Amino acid sequence: MPLAKLQFDTTKCAACEAVSCLVGCQYMDFRDTDEAKKEWQKVIDNQDSTVLRSCTTCYACEEYCPFGNHPFYLIVERQEEKGILPAPRPIITMWINQCQPVGKFIVGKVEERALSYCFLPHLYALVKGKLFDGIAWSGIFGQEFFCNAVYLHYARASIIKDRLPMVVENIKNQGIKELVCLHDECYGTFTSLASAYGIDVPFRPVHYYEYLCDRLRELKDVIKPLNIRAAYQRNCSARLCPQTDHYVDDIFGLLGVERIKRRYDQENALCCAEVFRMAKGPAFADDVQRRNLEDMVEYGAEYCVFNCPACWDALADKASDRGIEPIHMIDLCKLAIGEEQGLRLSESGAEV
Amino acid sequence: MQDYASQIHRCFRCGYCKFPSDYSSFNCPSYRRFRFDSYSTGGRLWLVHAWLRGEIEWSEHLAEILYTCTTCKNCVEQCPMKFAPDIVEWIVGARSDMVEKGRIPQRVARFFEAVHGYGNPLKRLRSQRAAWADGAREYAPGDEYLLYIGCLGSYDENGQKMAGALVDVLNASGVSFGILAEEEECCGNEIYMLGEMGLFQSLVEQNVGRFRDLGVRQVITLCPHGYNTMKNHYPASGGDFQVYHYTQVLDDLIKKTGVKLSSAAARVTYHDPCFLGRYNNIYEQPRRILQGVPGIELVEMERNRKDAFCCGGGSGNFITDLLAGGEDSPARTRVREAHETGADILAVACPGCLTMLTDAVKAENLDDKLVVKDMSQILSAALPAR
Amino acid sequence: MATTGTVYDALVAIVGKDFVSDRKEERYFYARDGGLMPPHEPDFVVLPRTREHVQEIVKLANREKVPVVPQGAGLALTGLVIPQRGGIVLDMKRMDSILEVNEKARYVIVEAGVTHGALKNHLQKHHPQLRHSIPDSPPTATIAANAVIHGQGRLSQQHGFNSDMVSGLEVVLPTGELCRIGSCSVSPYWFSKGPPLPDLSGLFLGWFGTTGIITRLGLKLYPCKKMRDVMLALTDRAELVPEIMLRLSHTELVEDVVAAAQPLPLRFRDTFWIMAYITGDTQEELEFKRKAVWDALWDLFESRDVGFLSLPPAMKGPLLSMPSKDTTRFADVSKGGGFQYAGPIAPIEKFPLFVSKLEEVATRHKLFYSSTSRLIGAGHCMMFSFSFSFNRANPDEMARAKTALDECSKFALEEGGVLWKADIDEQKLLMDKMDPNTLALMKKIRKLLDPNGIMNPGNWEIG
Ligand SMILES: Cc1cc2nc3c(=O)[nH]c(=O)nc-3n(C[C@H](O)[C@H](O)[C@H](O)COP(=O)(O)OP(=O)(O)OC[C@H]3O[C@@H](n4cnc5c(N)ncnc54)[C@H](O)[C@@H]3O)c2cc1C
Ligand code: SF4
Ligand code: SF4
Ligand code: SF4
Ligand code: SF4
């Protein structure tokens, strides 16, 4: 099978005046549109561009482009073609090996409607109780079902192109018609990345936020409003599916949670920065994390609500140190229906 | 049951299983008692493997090594290997092989004979099974709970006191319940752990049949051993009822009814029975109950909850007592540990622990410093005067 | 066998009936360890409780010319506790008292059977500002035996071999006399195993119990900071590993440095994982050290040859635990209860060579391998492990593992490494290569100390 090819429409860029992709970038300073346009043209023309080296792989420009073009995927393609390493080689190698399919299909009692546990063991701790009645067991996990979007951080579009079609096939072969993605990296992959590469997705991906909303409406009677103010930690892969952001407000509304207005939410969200640490070193990552957390404090967050378990690993302790209670979105829902939190801070760090 | 023979060689004899989680002291009761590595988990597993491969012959000593394991599950908790959850099942598997070949220690053989002939390991009369009971009715269809007493509660002097106290407490809380009296059969937990699978199966069937005939939906057990087997083994043989250990029920009742307990000024330490704790994860209910009694100060022993040190009574050892003798017997070691907390009451929730530790207090000459009491006894004393 | 009866009775008279066994089951178990050396049964297994017991037993053994083999937990894996000529195995683990902690002079005096696990617990509970150098062997490993085999632990990068941290010994000589070694031979304080006196500890450390039985041991303790953390550097270039180790050591801020190489789980494949442990009393101190570690490798990071992996708590916990259970878990990767390693002590520059040898040997013998190497001293050497797991139910695989180990040992020796806790075959290799005058000196010492040749015979046996 020939490798899938990125469908990038250069004519859109030719007609684009705002160059929102680069101008919006929080990590490169392109206030000048002409400059941005010039630089972006270099990327399109496969010339060397500072963009390719400075990009932090935050995914955000995917959201910034108002024309549904795929600026970030193009950057990844170009980085790979030019052999530019956004992260150290051994880290990339580690990722490539770790998620390599090995023919180990970890499945529960899969039905037509199933959960994707991605490759994140955290999710087992989270998926419990009434919210997942009747579906918790219908799940898939592991390399064979791993969405592979992570390679966007590592200039390895080729791996995505190579593995994603197999993953889609594996899911289809489980007889799954509707896949509730517990991690929006998966959802973003099946709704954005796959189509950008012309890969057909023969099942309906459902974002777990949508699922939670539906369940919460069914459980309306048992919800006790939480009456709290929460900062939302928007993660990198949310940029692949910005159309799902309203669910955050919907869920918060159902639970009686106020999404605090703050500097670094929505389009301006700062990602957890742990990828930055591995790619660009601690000073940069620490700065991003500090700004993000201080912003939460400044705007009076009592809770920090996480979407992504990796963000949790990166920021939960640090938020807690600043007096903000970290909680995963699923746990937030559980809290409101009187169930126990599944993902907690590791007690006293490690056993010593 | 596990196919232990194809797996048992996986033990690395690393000895993690000898310890509690903080490595403070040895926590495998039979290793702690005998101190030859042959009596540690690894020792047992390697020796069984050697026996299976014909490298050593069966001997009374080999059987004793196998049967001094109290199936306390400390090793299951501590072994770092993937197979850890199966270790006790391997030991039980090896025992069942020995039973089949008729090669077991005399004391264990006597245990089986007694249960076989009398329905209890103490060789006491069936007709006397409810001799302890005044104030307890026989179970009648429609009662909310069947209170299952078990052999120690029915016949052992300490167990009977405990049973009486529990009946008082349940009566006072207005629960509708009854006992089986002479109709009660040994629960079979120890028979299982000792590897007599035929006898175990017939006990289960008798009990399950009787429960079914009487329409029993919910069972409360006095003894964690009975609780364990009814919860974890009976369902596979058609057991279709809810089972609770009495500490679970009382914890609930106290929460719901808000019974006012009278004050009982005492420093109490709680000993987790293996079949409640490590086997069934019931650690907090008993502690909550104790803390609910005004005046009780709960202090913990160094080894508690999943690290609790077994009293040495499991796997029928409350009768066979293969770990007895000398100050290193598990019960005496445990009693010293309890004493070190400065407690005046050592609380238990199991008739086996009650009897083992009561004897050990005497042997340690601590009679006037430490009393062993079952939770039910503590509660019944704290009930509002009737 | 009349003599056996007599020896048995004599042993019972010394330690009591409960603590002597001549039964098949104990003899079977104490005939072997978890490694690959062929078993040999003792005639008796004895559990002494006091140094007087040990003295009496050794005197008896001298009279009767019966071999005596002291054993801790038998975890050295190279058969050092297998009684090659039968006789008495002394399981020392009943001598388990922690006798004294001197907080101001930072040492502890323990009986020979005290385990690393027990000491760790004792210090954490009663002297939280002090710690000792914990090896990654299972926690039953005894402190004395670990020193006897020149073990290494979590503080070895800073303070050398665990045996360098010994601060005094009490030994029962092969002829039964009780003898103190170090400052404790003239002073009530156990702060030094030798200096300023002639350092006689060398007569016992490294000798595998062939020159006497340690009954008490003083061990240096070190400051225990309130917090610990681990940083994980990855590289895919083996030739950079020595450089990375040296640079980490150069910071003088790193507690322990360990490099791992293994093909599975997949995330380990093709990369080398170098763990740098840091400690601090405050977050600031930790942060300072973290930065120092980054800075030490910054150019290699920029050249993209070295990366740091951010560790989620679920991965950090096991890496920080002491001892590391994961090390032990390696024994079950072939679902067979066994692994053994050849662990030469070698210059760190040999890392790339050894790793490629390990891969080559493992592939040829179809074995599963792993390697963890610990930096010793400020880069003075490393313990490089050639580890192979095997299935105890598969004799063929066990034979292949043994061959593979032998090959690796020979190779390491040729390359200038010195074999650690050498089994009896490896001891021969070492002695063949040794300066003949050194060998003659060793022989004289043995003859002098142990005229009847009763101490762990078969080991360090000079023809
Ligand atoms: C999974 C695993 C990980 C390991 N990791 C490490 C590690 O990180 N660092 C390390 O150093 N080692 C390690 N080891 C090796 C070994 O387990 C340890 O060195 C351990 O401390 C040995 O102690 P032991 O009590 O088991 O010794 P044993 O094997 O019982 O004895 C070793 C030698 O000492 C002699 N001996 C025992 N007691 C005395 C005494 N009182 N007087 C004189 N001689 C005596 C014995 O005769 C024998 O020759 C590891 C082993 C395993 C299985
Ligand atoms: S990618 Fe989108 S935002 Fe960027 S230049 Fe092209 S059309 Fe404009
Ligand atoms: S991915 Fe992020 S850092 Fe890279 S160009 Fe897009 S917005 Fe900028
Ligand atoms: S049972 Fe587990 S912990 Fe115990 S010796 Fe065997 S492998 Fe080690
Ligand atoms: S179950 Fe208890 S007694 Fe039996 S081997 Fe395990 S730790 Fe020892």
XYZ file of N, CA and C in Angstrom, chain A residues 219-323:
315
model
N -27.806 11.083 34.417
C -27.623 10.950 35.871
C -27.978 12.238 36.615
N -28.630 13.120 35.910
C -28.923 14.442 36.432
C -29.383 14.443 37.891
N -30.229 13.454 38.219
C -30.821 13.452 39.558
C -29.814 13.237 40.676
N -28.724 12.577 40.353
C -27.775 12.304 41.443
C -26.651 13.335 41.513
N -26.647 14.268 40.576
C -25.566 15.268 40.603
C -25.777 16.257 41.739
N -24.729 16.400 42.547
C -24.758 17.475 43.547
C -23.815 18.560 43.040
N -24.332 19.734 42.729
C -23.470 20.779 42.150
C -22.234 21.020 43.015
N -21.120 21.199 42.355
C -19.861 21.302 43.089
C -19.563 22.722 43.555
N -20.128 23.682 42.816
C -19.904 25.086 43.176
C -18.438 25.434 43.406
N -17.654 25.172 42.398
C -16.231 25.498 42.520
C -15.782 26.303 41.309
N -14.614 26.919 41.475
C -14.012 27.672 40.373
C -12.798 26.888 39.891
N -12.804 26.592 38.602
C -11.737 25.733 38.104
C -11.042 26.348 36.907
N -9.735 26.136 36.875
C -8.977 26.456 35.671
C -8.995 25.216 34.803
N -9.101 25.407 33.523
C -9.071 24.266 32.620
C -7.691 24.178 31.994
N -7.072 23.009 32.088
C -5.761 22.801 31.479
C -5.970 22.218 30.089
N -5.928 23.081 29.108
C -6.170 22.648 27.742
C -4.871 22.082 27.191
N -4.929 20.933 26.591
C -3.706 20.225 26.204
C -3.434 20.347 24.719
N -2.275 19.859 24.298
C -1.876 20.062 22.897
C -2.869 19.430 21.932
N -3.300 18.221 22.211
C -4.126 17.555 21.201
C -5.527 18.155 21.107
N -5.898 18.968 22.106
C -7.182 19.670 21.985
C -7.178 20.568 20.744
N -5.976 20.918 20.295
C -5.867 21.779 19.105
C -6.294 21.050 17.841
N -6.316 19.736 17.926
C -6.717 18.979 16.745
C -8.240 18.883 16.654
N -8.915 19.187 17.768
C -10.377 19.071 17.754
C -11.002 20.210 18.553
N -10.731 21.463 18.126
C -11.239 22.603 18.908
C -12.766 22.629 18.957
N -13.391 21.932 18.022
C -14.853 21.916 18.018
C -15.416 21.223 19.255
N -14.560 20.529 20.015
C -15.068 19.841 21.205
C -14.962 20.711 22.451
N -14.369 21.876 22.313
C -14.113 22.685 23.510
C -15.407 23.059 24.240
N -16.492 23.205 23.497
C -17.734 23.622 24.157
C -18.220 22.589 25.176
N -17.795 21.337 24.995
C -18.213 20.330 25.968
C -17.685 20.637 27.369
N -16.516 21.278 27.399
C -15.975 21.649 28.711
C -16.993 22.531 29.423
N -17.493 23.517 28.680
C -18.482 24.414 29.283
C -19.767 23.671 29.602
N -20.155 22.760 28.701
C -21.386 22.002 28.948
C -21.266 21.181 30.228
N -20.150 20.461 30.334
C -19.972 19.603 31.516
C -19.901 20.459 32.772
N -19.086 21.515 32.696
C -18.973 22.397 33.859
C -20.356 22.916 34.262
N -21.136 23.262 33.262
C -22.485 23.754 33.538
C -23.303 22.714 34.293
N -23.225 21.472 33.829
C -23.989 20.408 34.487
C -23.531 20.159 35.918
N -22.236 20.418 36.155
C -21.672 20.084 37.468
C -21.631 21.283 38.416
N -21.999 22.438 37.907
C -21.903 23.619 38.754
C -20.464 24.057 38.952
N -19.691 24.017 37.880
C -18.288 24.434 37.975
C -18.104 25.684 37.117
N -17.419 26.649 37.653
C -17.150 27.856 36.862
C -15.785 27.725 36.177
N -15.781 27.856 34.862
C -14.498 27.836 34.143
C -13.933 29.239 34.223
N -12.922 29.410 35.032
C -12.447 30.771 35.234
C -11.879 31.336 33.932
N -12.173 32.587 33.714
C -11.571 33.271 32.569
C -10.137 33.556 32.968
N -9.225 33.162 32.136
C -7.835 33.460 32.464
C -7.055 33.660 31.182
N -5.830 34.068 31.324
C -5.053 34.421 30.148
C -4.802 33.190 29.275
N -4.455 32.062 29.940
C -3.975 30.917 29.159
C -5.019 29.803 29.020
N -6.167 30.179 28.531
C -7.162 29.153 28.207
C -7.552 29.364 26.755
N -8.410 28.495 26.280
C -8.868 28.559 24.900
C -7.692 28.718 23.923
N -7.790 29.678 22.983
C -6.740 29.776 21.965
C -5.352 30.013 22.546
N -5.336 30.692 23.683
C -4.038 31.023 24.280
C -3.532 29.981 25.270
N -4.161 28.840 25.275
C -3.776 27.832 26.268
C -2.280 27.534 26.181
N -1.722 27.231 27.343
C -0.335 26.775 27.358
C -0.368 25.273 27.637
N 0.412 24.551 26.873
C 0.375 23.115 27.081
C 1.203 22.770 28.313
N 1.205 21.512 28.691
C 1.819 21.125 29.974
C 3.326 21.328 29.964
N 3.903 21.417 28.781
C 5.317 21.781 28.602
C 6.309 20.671 28.908
N 5.806 19.482 29.193
C 6.769 18.411 29.469
C 7.458 17.969 28.163
N 6.731 18.065 27.062
C 7.366 17.796 25.771
C 8.443 18.852 25.498
N 8.155 20.065 25.919
C 9.144 21.143 25.728
C 10.427 20.826 26.507
N 10.225 20.288 27.713
C 11.400 19.996 28.531
C 12.308 19.014 27.800
N 11.676 17.973 27.256
C 12.476 16.960 26.573
C 13.078 17.502 25.290
N 12.396 18.496 24.691
C 12.854 18.999 23.403
C 13.810 20.179 23.535
N 13.484 21.075 24.458
C 14.231 22.341 24.487
C 14.913 22.620 25.823
N 14.739 21.729 26.770
C 15.442 21.915 28.030
C 14.571 22.511 29.109
N 15.103 22.534 30.331
C 14.283 22.858 31.491
C 13.921 24.338 31.629
N 14.809 25.225 31.190
C 14.547 26.645 31.454
C 13.261 27.065 30.755
N 13.153 26.680 29.493
C 11.998 27.025 28.696
C 10.735 26.386 29.275
N 10.819 25.090 29.574
C 9.644 24.372 30.081
C 9.198 24.938 31.421
N 10.167 25.200 32.278
C 9.818 25.730 33.603
C 9.116 27.073 33.483
N 9.579 27.860 32.533
C 8.969 29.175 32.343
C 7.510 29.037 31.906
N 7.269 28.160 30.964
C 5.893 27.972 30.499
C 5.014 27.466 31.644
N 5.515 26.499 32.377
C 4.724 25.943 33.477
C 4.448 26.997 34.547
N 5.475 27.771 34.834
C 5.314 28.797 35.857
C 4.246 29.813 35.440
N 4.351 30.265 34.181
C 3.370 31.247 33.710
C 1.958 30.677 33.788
N 1.827 29.447 33.369
C 0.519 28.803 33.348
C -0.067 28.696 34.763
N 0.749 28.218 35.675
C 0.251 28.006 37.037
C -0.015 29.329 37.745
N 0.879 30.286 37.534
C 0.658 31.593 38.171
C -0.630 32.226 37.664
N -0.889 31.985 36.396
C -2.122 32.489 35.797
C -3.354 31.878 36.500
N -3.266 30.596 36.766
C -4.379 29.938 37.469
C -4.583 30.566 38.843
N -3.466 30.768 39.524
C -3.548 31.338 40.864
C -4.143 32.750 40.795
N -3.595 33.508 39.863
C -4.004 34.901 39.748
C -5.501 35.041 39.519
N -6.053 34.131 38.729
C -7.471 34.238 38.418
C -8.355 33.448 39.381
N -7.746 33.001 40.461
C -8.546 32.452 41.559
C -9.054 31.032 41.356
N -8.287 30.191 40.703
C -8.726 28.807 40.533
C -8.630 28.039 41.846
N -9.699 27.297 42.145
C -9.616 26.365 43.280
C -9.174 24.995 42.802
N -9.617 24.674 41.608
C -9.280 23.387 41.013
C -8.602 23.614 39.682
N -7.794 22.635 39.283
C -7.290 22.633 37.916
C -7.810 21.349 37.281
N -8.590 21.499 36.231
C -9.210 20.330 35.618
C -8.398 19.892 34.408
N -8.044 18.614 34.437
C -7.197 18.072 33.371
C -8.010 17.262 32.379
N -7.597 17.361 31.156
C -8.150 16.545 30.091
C -7.208 15.379 29.823
N -5.907 15.656 29.858
C -4.928 14.670 29.391
C -4.124 14.104 30.569
N -4.021 12.786 30.660
C -3.251 12.177 31.749
C -1.778 12.579 31.733
N -1.223 12.870 30.571
C 0.182 13.285 30.537
C 0.338 14.682 31.146
N -0.631 15.555 30.884
C -0.611 16.868 31.551
C -0.707 16.664 33.058
N -1.530 15.715 33.448
C -1.665 15.408 34.874
C -0.294 15.083 35.472
N 0.422 14.176 34.800
C 1.739 13.791 35.309
C 2.654 15.002 35.436
N 2.524 15.911 34.474
C 3.445 17.041 34.443
C 3.079 18.107 35.470
N 1.795 18.324 35.664
C 1.392 19.529 36.399
C 0.629 19.296 37.711
N 0.132 18.102 37.920
C -0.746 17.900 39.084
C -0.047 18.272 40.391
N 1.157 17.742 40.569
C 1.880 18.042 41.804
C 2.167 19.530 41.943
N 2.572 20.107 40.816
C 2.950 21.518 40.861
C 1.742 22.403 41.157
N 0.584 22.017 40.604
C -0.626 22.784 40.904
C -0.941 22.662 42.388
N -0.856 21.441 42.859
C -1.161 21.190 44.266
C -0.235 21.985 45.193
N 1.040 22.067 44.805
C 1.980 22.861 45.599
C 1.534 24.323 45.718
N 0.806 24.774 44.706
C 0.343 26.167 44.745
C -1.058 26.281 45.323
N -1.519 25.212 45.934
C -2.809 25.275 46.605
C -4.002 25.070 45.676
